[in-house]
JSON list of C-alpha atoms in Angstrom, two decimals:
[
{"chain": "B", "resi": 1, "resn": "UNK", "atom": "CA", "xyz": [75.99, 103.99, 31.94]},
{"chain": "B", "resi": 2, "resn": "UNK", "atom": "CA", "xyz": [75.16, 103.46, 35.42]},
{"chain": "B", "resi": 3, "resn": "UNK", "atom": "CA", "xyz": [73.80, 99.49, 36.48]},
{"chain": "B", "resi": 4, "resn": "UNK", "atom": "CA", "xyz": [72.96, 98.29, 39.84]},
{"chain": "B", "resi": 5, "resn": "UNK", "atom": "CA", "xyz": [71.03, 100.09, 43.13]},
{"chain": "B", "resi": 6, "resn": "UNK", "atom": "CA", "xyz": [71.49, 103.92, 44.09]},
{"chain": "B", "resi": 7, "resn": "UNK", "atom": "CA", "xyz": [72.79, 103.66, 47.67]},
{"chain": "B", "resi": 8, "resn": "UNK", "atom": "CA", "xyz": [72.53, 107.08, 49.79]},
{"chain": "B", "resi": 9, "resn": "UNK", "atom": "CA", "xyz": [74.84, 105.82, 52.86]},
{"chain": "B", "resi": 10, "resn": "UNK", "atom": "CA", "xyz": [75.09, 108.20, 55.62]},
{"chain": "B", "resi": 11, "resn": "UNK", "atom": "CA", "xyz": [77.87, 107.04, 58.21]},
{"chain": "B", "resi": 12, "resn": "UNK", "atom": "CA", "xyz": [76.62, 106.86, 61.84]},
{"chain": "B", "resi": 13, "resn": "UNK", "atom": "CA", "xyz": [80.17, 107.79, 63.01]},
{"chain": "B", "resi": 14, "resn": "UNK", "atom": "CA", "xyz": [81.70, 110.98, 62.22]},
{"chain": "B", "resi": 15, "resn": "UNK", "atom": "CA", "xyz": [85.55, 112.02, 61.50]},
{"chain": "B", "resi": 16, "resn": "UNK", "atom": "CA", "xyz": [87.82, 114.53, 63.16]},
{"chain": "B", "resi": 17, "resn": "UNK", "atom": "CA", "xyz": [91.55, 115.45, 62.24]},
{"chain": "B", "resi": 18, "resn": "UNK", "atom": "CA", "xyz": [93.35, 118.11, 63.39]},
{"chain": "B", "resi": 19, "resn": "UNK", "atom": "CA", "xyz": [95.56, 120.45, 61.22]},
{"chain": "B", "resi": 20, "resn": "UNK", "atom": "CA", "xyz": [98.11, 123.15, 61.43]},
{"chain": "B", "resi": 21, "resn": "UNK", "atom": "CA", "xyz": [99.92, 126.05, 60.08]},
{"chain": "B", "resi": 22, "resn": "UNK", "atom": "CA", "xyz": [102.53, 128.81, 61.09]},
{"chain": "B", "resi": 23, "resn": "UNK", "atom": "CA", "xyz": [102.02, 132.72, 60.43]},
{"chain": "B", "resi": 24, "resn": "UNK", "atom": "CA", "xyz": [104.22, 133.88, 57.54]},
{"chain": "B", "resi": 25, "resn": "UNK", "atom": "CA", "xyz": [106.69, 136.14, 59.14]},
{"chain": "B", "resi": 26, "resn": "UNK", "atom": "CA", "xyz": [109.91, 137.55, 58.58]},
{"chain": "B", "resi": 27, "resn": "UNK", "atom": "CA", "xyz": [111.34, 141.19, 59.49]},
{"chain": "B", "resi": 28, "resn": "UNK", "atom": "CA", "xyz": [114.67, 142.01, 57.33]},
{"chain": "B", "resi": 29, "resn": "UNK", "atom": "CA", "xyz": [116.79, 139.12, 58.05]},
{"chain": "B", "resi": 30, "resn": "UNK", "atom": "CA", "xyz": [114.88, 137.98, 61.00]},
{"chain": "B", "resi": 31, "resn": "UNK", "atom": "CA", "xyz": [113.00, 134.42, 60.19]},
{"chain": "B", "resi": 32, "resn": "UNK", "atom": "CA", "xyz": [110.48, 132.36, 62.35]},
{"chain": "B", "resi": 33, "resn": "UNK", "atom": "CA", "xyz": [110.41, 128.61, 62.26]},
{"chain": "B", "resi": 34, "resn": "UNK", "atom": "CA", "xyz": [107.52, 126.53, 63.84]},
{"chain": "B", "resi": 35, "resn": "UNK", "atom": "CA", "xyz": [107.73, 122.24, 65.02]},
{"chain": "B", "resi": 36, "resn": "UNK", "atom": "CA", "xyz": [104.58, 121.02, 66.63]},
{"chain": "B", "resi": 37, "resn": "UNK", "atom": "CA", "xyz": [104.79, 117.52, 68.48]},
{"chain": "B", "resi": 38, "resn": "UNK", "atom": "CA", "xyz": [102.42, 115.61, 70.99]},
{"chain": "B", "resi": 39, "resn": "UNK", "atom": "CA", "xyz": [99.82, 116.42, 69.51]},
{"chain": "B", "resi": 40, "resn": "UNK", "atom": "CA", "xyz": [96.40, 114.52, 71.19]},
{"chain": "B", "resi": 41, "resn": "UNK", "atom": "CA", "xyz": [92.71, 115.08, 72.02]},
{"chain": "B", "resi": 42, "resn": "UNK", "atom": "CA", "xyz": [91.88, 113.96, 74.99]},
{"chain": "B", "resi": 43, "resn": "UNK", "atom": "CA", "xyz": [88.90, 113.20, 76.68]},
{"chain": "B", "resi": 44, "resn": "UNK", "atom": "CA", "xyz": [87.24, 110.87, 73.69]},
{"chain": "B", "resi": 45, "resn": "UNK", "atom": "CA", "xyz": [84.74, 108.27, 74.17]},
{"chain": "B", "resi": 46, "resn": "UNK", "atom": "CA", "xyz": [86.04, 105.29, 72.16]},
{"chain": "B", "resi": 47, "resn": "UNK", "atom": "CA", "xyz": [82.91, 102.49, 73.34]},
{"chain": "B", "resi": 48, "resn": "UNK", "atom": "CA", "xyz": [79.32, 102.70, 72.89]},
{"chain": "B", "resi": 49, "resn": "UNK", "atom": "CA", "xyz": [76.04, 101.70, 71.06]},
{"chain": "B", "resi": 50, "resn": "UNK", "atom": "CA", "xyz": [73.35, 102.85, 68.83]},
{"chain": "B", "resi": 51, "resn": "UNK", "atom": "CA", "xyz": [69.98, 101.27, 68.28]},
{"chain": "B", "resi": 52, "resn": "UNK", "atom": "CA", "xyz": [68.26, 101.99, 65.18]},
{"chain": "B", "resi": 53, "resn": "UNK", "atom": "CA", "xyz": [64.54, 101.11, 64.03]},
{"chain": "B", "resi": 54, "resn": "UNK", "atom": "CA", "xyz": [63.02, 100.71, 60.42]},
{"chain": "B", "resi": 55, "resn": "UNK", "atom": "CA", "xyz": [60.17, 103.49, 60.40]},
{"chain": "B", "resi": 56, "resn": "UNK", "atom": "CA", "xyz": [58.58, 101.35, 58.52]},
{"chain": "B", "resi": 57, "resn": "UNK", "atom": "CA", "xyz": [59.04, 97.53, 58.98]},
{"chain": "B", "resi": 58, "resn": "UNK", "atom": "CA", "xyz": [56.41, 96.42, 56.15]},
{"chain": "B", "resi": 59, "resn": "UNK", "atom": "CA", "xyz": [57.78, 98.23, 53.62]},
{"chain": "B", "resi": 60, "resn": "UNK", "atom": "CA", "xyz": [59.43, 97.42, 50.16]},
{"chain": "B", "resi": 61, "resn": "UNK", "atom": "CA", "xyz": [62.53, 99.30, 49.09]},
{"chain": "B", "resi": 62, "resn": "UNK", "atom": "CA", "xyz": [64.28, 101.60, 50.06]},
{"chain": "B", "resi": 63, "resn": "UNK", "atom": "CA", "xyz": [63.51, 101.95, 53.69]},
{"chain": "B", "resi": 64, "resn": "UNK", "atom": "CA", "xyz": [64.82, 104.58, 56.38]},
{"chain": "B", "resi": 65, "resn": "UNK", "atom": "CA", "xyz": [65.95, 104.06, 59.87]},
{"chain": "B", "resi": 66, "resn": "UNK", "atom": "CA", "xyz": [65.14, 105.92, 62.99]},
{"chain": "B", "resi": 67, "resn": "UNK", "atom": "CA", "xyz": [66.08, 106.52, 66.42]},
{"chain": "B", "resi": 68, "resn": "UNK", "atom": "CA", "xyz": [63.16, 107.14, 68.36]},
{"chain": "B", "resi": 69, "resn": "UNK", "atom": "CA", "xyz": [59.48, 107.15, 67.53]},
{"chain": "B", "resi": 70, "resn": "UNK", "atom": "CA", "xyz": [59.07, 109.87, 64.85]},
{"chain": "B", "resi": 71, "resn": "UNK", "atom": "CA", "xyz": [61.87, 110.81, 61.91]},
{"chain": "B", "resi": 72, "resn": "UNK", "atom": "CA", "xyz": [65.01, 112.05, 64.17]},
{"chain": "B", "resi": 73, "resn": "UNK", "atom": "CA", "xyz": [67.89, 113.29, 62.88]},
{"chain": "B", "resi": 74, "resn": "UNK", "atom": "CA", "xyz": [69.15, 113.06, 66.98]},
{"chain": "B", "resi": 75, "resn": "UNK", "atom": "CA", "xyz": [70.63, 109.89, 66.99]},
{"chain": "B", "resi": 76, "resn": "UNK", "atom": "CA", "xyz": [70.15, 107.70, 70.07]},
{"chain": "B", "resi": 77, "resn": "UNK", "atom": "CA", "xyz": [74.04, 106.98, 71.04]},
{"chain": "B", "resi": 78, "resn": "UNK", "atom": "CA", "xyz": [75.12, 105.54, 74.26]},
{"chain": "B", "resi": 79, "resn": "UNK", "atom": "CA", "xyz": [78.34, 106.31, 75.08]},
{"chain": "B", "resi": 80, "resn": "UNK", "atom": "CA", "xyz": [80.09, 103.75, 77.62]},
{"chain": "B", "resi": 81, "resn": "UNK", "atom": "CA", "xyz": [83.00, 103.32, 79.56]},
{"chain": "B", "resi": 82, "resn": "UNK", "atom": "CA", "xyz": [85.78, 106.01, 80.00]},
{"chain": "B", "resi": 83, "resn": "UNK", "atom": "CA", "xyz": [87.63, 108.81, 78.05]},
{"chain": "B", "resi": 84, "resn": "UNK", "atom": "CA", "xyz": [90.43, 108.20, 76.46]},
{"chain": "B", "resi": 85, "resn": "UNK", "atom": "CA", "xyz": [92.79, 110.17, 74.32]},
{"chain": "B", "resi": 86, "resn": "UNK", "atom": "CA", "xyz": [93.90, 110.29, 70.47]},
{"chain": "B", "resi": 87, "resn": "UNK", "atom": "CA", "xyz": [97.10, 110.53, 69.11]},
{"chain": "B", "resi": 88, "resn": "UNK", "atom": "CA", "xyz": [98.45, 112.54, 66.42]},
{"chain": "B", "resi": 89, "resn": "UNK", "atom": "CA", "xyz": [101.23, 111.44, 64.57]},
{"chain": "B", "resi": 90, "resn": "UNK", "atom": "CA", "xyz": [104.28, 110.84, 65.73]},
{"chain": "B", "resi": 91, "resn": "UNK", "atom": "CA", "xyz": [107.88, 112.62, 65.48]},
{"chain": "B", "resi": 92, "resn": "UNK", "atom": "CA", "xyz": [107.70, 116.34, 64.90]},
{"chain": "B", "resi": 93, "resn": "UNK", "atom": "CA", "xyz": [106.02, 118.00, 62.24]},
{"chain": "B", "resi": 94, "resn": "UNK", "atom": "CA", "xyz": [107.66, 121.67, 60.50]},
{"chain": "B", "resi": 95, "resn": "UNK", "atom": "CA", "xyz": [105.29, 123.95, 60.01]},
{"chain": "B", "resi": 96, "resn": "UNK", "atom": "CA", "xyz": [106.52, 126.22, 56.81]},
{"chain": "B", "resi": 97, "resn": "UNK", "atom": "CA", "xyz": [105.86, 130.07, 57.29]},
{"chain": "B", "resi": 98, "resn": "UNK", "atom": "CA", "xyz": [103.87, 129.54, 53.96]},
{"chain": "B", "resi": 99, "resn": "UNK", "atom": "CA", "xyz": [100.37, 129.81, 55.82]},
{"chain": "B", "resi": 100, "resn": "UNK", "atom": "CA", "xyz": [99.68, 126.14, 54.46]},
{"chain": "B", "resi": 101, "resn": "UNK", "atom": "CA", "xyz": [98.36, 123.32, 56.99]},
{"chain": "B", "resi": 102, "resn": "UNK", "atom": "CA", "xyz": [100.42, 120.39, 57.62]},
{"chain": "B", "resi": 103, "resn": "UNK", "atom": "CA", "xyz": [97.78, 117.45, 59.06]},
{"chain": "B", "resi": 104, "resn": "UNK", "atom": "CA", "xyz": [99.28, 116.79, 62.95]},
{"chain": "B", "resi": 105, "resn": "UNK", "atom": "CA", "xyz": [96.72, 114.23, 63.71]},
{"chain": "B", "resi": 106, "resn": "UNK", "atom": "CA", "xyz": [94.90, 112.07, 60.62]},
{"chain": "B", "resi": 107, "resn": "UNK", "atom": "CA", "xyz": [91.36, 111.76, 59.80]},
{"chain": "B", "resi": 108, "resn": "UNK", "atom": "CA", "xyz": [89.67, 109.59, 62.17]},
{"chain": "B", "resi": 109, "resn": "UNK", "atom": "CA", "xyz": [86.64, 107.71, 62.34]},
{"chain": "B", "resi": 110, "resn": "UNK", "atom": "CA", "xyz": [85.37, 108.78, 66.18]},
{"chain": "B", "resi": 111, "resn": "UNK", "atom": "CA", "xyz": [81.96, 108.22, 67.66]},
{"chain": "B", "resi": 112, "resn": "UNK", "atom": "CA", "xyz": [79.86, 110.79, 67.60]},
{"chain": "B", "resi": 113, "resn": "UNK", "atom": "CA", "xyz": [79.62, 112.55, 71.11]},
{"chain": "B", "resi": 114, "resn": "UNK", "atom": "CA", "xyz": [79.59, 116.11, 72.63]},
{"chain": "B", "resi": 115, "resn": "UNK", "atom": "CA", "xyz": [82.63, 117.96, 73.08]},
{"chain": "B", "resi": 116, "resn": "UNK", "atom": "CA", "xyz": [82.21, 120.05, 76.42]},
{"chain": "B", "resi": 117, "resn": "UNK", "atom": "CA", "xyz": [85.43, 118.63, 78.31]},
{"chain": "B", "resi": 118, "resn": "UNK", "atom": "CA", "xyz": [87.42, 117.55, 75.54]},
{"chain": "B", "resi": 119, "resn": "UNK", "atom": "CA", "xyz": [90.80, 119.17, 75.46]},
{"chain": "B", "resi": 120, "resn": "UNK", "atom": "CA", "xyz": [93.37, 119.38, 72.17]},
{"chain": "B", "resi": 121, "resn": "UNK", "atom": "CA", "xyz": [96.85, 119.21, 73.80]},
{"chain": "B", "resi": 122, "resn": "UNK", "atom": "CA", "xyz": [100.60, 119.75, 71.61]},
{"chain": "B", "resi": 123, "resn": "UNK", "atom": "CA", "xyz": [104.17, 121.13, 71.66]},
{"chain": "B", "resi": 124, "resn": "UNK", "atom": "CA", "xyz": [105.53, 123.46, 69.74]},
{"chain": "B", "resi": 125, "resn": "UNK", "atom": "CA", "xyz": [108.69, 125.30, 69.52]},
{"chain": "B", "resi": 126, "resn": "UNK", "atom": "CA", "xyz": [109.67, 128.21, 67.84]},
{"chain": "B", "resi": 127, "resn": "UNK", "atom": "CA", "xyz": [113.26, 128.77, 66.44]},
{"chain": "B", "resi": 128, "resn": "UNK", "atom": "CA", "xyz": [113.68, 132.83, 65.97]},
{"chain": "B", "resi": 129, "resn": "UNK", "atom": "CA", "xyz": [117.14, 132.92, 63.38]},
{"chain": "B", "resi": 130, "resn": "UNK", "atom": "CA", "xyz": [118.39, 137.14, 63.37]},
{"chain": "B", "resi": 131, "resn": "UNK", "atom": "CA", "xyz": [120.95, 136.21, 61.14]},
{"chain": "B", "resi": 132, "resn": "UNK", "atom": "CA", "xyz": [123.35, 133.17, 59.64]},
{"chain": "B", "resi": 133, "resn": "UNK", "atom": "CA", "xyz": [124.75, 132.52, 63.52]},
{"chain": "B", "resi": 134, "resn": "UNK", "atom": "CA", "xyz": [122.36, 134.05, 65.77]},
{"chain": "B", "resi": 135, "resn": "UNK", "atom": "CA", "xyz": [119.14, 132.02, 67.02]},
{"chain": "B", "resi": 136, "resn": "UNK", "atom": "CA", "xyz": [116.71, 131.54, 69.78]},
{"chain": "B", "resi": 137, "resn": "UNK", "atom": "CA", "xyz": [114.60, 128.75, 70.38]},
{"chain": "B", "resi": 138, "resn": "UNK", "atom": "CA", "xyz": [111.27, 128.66, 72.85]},
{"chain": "B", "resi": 139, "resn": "UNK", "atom": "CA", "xyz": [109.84, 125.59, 73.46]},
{"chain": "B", "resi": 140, "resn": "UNK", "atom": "CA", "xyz": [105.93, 125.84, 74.91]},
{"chain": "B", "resi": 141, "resn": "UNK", "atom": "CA", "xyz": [102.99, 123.85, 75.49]},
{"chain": "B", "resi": 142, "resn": "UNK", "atom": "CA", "xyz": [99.33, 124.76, 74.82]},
{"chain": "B", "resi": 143, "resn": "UNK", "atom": "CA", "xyz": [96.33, 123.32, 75.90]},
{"chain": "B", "resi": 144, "resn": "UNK", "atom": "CA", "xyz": [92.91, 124.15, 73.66]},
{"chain": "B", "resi": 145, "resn": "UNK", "atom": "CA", "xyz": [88.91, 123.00, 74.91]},
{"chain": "B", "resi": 146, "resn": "UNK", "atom": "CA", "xyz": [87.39, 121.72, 71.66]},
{"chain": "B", "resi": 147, "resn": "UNK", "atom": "CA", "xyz": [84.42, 123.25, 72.80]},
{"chain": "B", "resi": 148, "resn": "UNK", "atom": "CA", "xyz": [85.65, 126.51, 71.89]},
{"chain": "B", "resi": 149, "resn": "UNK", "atom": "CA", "xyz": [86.19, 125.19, 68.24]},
{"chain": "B", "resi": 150, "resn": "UNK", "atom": "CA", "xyz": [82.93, 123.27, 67.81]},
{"chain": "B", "resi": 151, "resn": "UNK", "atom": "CA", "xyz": [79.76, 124.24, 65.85]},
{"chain": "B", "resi": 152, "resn": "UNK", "atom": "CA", "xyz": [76.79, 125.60, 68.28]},
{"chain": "B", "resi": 153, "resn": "UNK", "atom": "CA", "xyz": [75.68, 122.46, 68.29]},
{"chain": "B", "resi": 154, "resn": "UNK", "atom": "CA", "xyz": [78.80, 121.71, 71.01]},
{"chain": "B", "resi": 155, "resn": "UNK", "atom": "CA", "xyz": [79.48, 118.21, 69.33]},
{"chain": "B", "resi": 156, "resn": "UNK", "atom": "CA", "xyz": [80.68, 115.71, 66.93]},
{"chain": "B", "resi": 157, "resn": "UNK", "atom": "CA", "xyz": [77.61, 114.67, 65.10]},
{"chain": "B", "resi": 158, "resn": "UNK", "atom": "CA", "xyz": [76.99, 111.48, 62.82]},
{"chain": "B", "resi": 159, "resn": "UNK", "atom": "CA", "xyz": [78.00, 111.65, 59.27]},
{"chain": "B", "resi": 160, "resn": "UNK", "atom": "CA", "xyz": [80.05, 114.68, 60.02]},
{"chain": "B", "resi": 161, "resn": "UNK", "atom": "CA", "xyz": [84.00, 115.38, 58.63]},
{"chain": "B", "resi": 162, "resn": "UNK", "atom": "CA", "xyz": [85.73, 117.78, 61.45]},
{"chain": "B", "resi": 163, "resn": "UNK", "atom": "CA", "xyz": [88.67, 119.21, 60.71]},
{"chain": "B", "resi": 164, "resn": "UNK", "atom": "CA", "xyz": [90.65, 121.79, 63.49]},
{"chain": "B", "resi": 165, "resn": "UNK", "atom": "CA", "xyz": [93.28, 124.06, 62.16]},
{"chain": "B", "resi": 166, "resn": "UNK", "atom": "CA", "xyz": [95.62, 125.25, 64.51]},
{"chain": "B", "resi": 167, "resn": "UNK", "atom": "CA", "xyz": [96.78, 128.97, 63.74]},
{"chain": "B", "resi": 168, "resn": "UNK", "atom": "CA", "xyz": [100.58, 129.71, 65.91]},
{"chain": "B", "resi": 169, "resn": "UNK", "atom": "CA", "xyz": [102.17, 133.22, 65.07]},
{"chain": "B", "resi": 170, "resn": "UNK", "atom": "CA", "xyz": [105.33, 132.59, 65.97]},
{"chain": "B", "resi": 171, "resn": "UNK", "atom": "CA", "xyz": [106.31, 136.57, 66.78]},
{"chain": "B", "resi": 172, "resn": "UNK", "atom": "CA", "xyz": [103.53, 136.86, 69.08]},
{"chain": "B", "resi": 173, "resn": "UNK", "atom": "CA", "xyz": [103.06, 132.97, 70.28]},
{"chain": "B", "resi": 174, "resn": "UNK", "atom": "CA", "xyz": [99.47, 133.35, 69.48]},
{"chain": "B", "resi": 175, "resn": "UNK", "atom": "CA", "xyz": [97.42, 130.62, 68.91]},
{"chain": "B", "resi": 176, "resn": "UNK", "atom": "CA", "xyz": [94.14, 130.60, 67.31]}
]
């Protein structure tokens, strides 16, 4: 049985990661490989404030906060100083030719904020193995807007989970 007092709690920051996965290839005895490293989003606001209001100061209870004058779900944020950048981890990460994501930068709490000049940045390199002696390997950079990724709404709302999934074939060096 359940004692105590329902809480709904609705975070006012939300939480991005950033994932990724390799193509499954192979042709005969031709194999792709895929390591992604660097991996950052830059461009974050990491400072700011929010100012919340009761709607309804004499009440009892449960009670529910506001922004502005009238139920918003908008929230009031004031983003301040400058934009920085967040790391992913660190080291180099194998992506498996199993089309399953490997997480290149952990959930993070962020401030919520819009996305128009926010860039996701990493390396990759792709090993190309013809047979038991015979290799290449191409080493590249790639440089992604998240507002190419984001919901209409062109931002990182409150109470929101993001997560970005980074797509590389490594035949074609495609990245989606």
């Amino acid at each position: 049985s359940y004692t105590g007092v329902p809480t709904l709690f609705h975070h006012a920051l939300a939480q991005v990661c950033v994932q990724a996965k390799a193509t499954p290839l192979s042709e005969g005895t031709t194999t792709w490989s895929v390591c992604i490293s660097n991996v950052q989003i830059s461009g974050v606001y990491s400072t700011g404030s929010l100012q919340l209001r009761n709607a309804d100061p004499s009440s009892k209870g449960t009670r529910a906060w506001w922004t502005g004058s009238v139920a918003d779900t908008t929230p009031a944020w004031s983003i301040e100083g400058d934009a920085d950048a967040i790391a992913g981890v660190s080291g180099t990460v194998d992506l498996d030719t199993d089309d399953q994501a490997e997480t290149v930068l952990e959930m993070r709490s962020v401030l919520p904020q819009p996305t128009s000049g926010m860039v996701l940045s990493f390396d990759y390199e792709i090993v190309t193995t013809y047979d038991a002696s015979n290799y290449t390997r191409e080493k590249a950079h790639a440089t992604v807007n998240l507002s190419d990724f984001t919901s209409a709404t062109g931002s990182w709302d409150m109470n929101q989970k993001i997560t970005y999934t980074i797509t590389i074939n490594p035949k074609s060096d495609l990245i989606l």
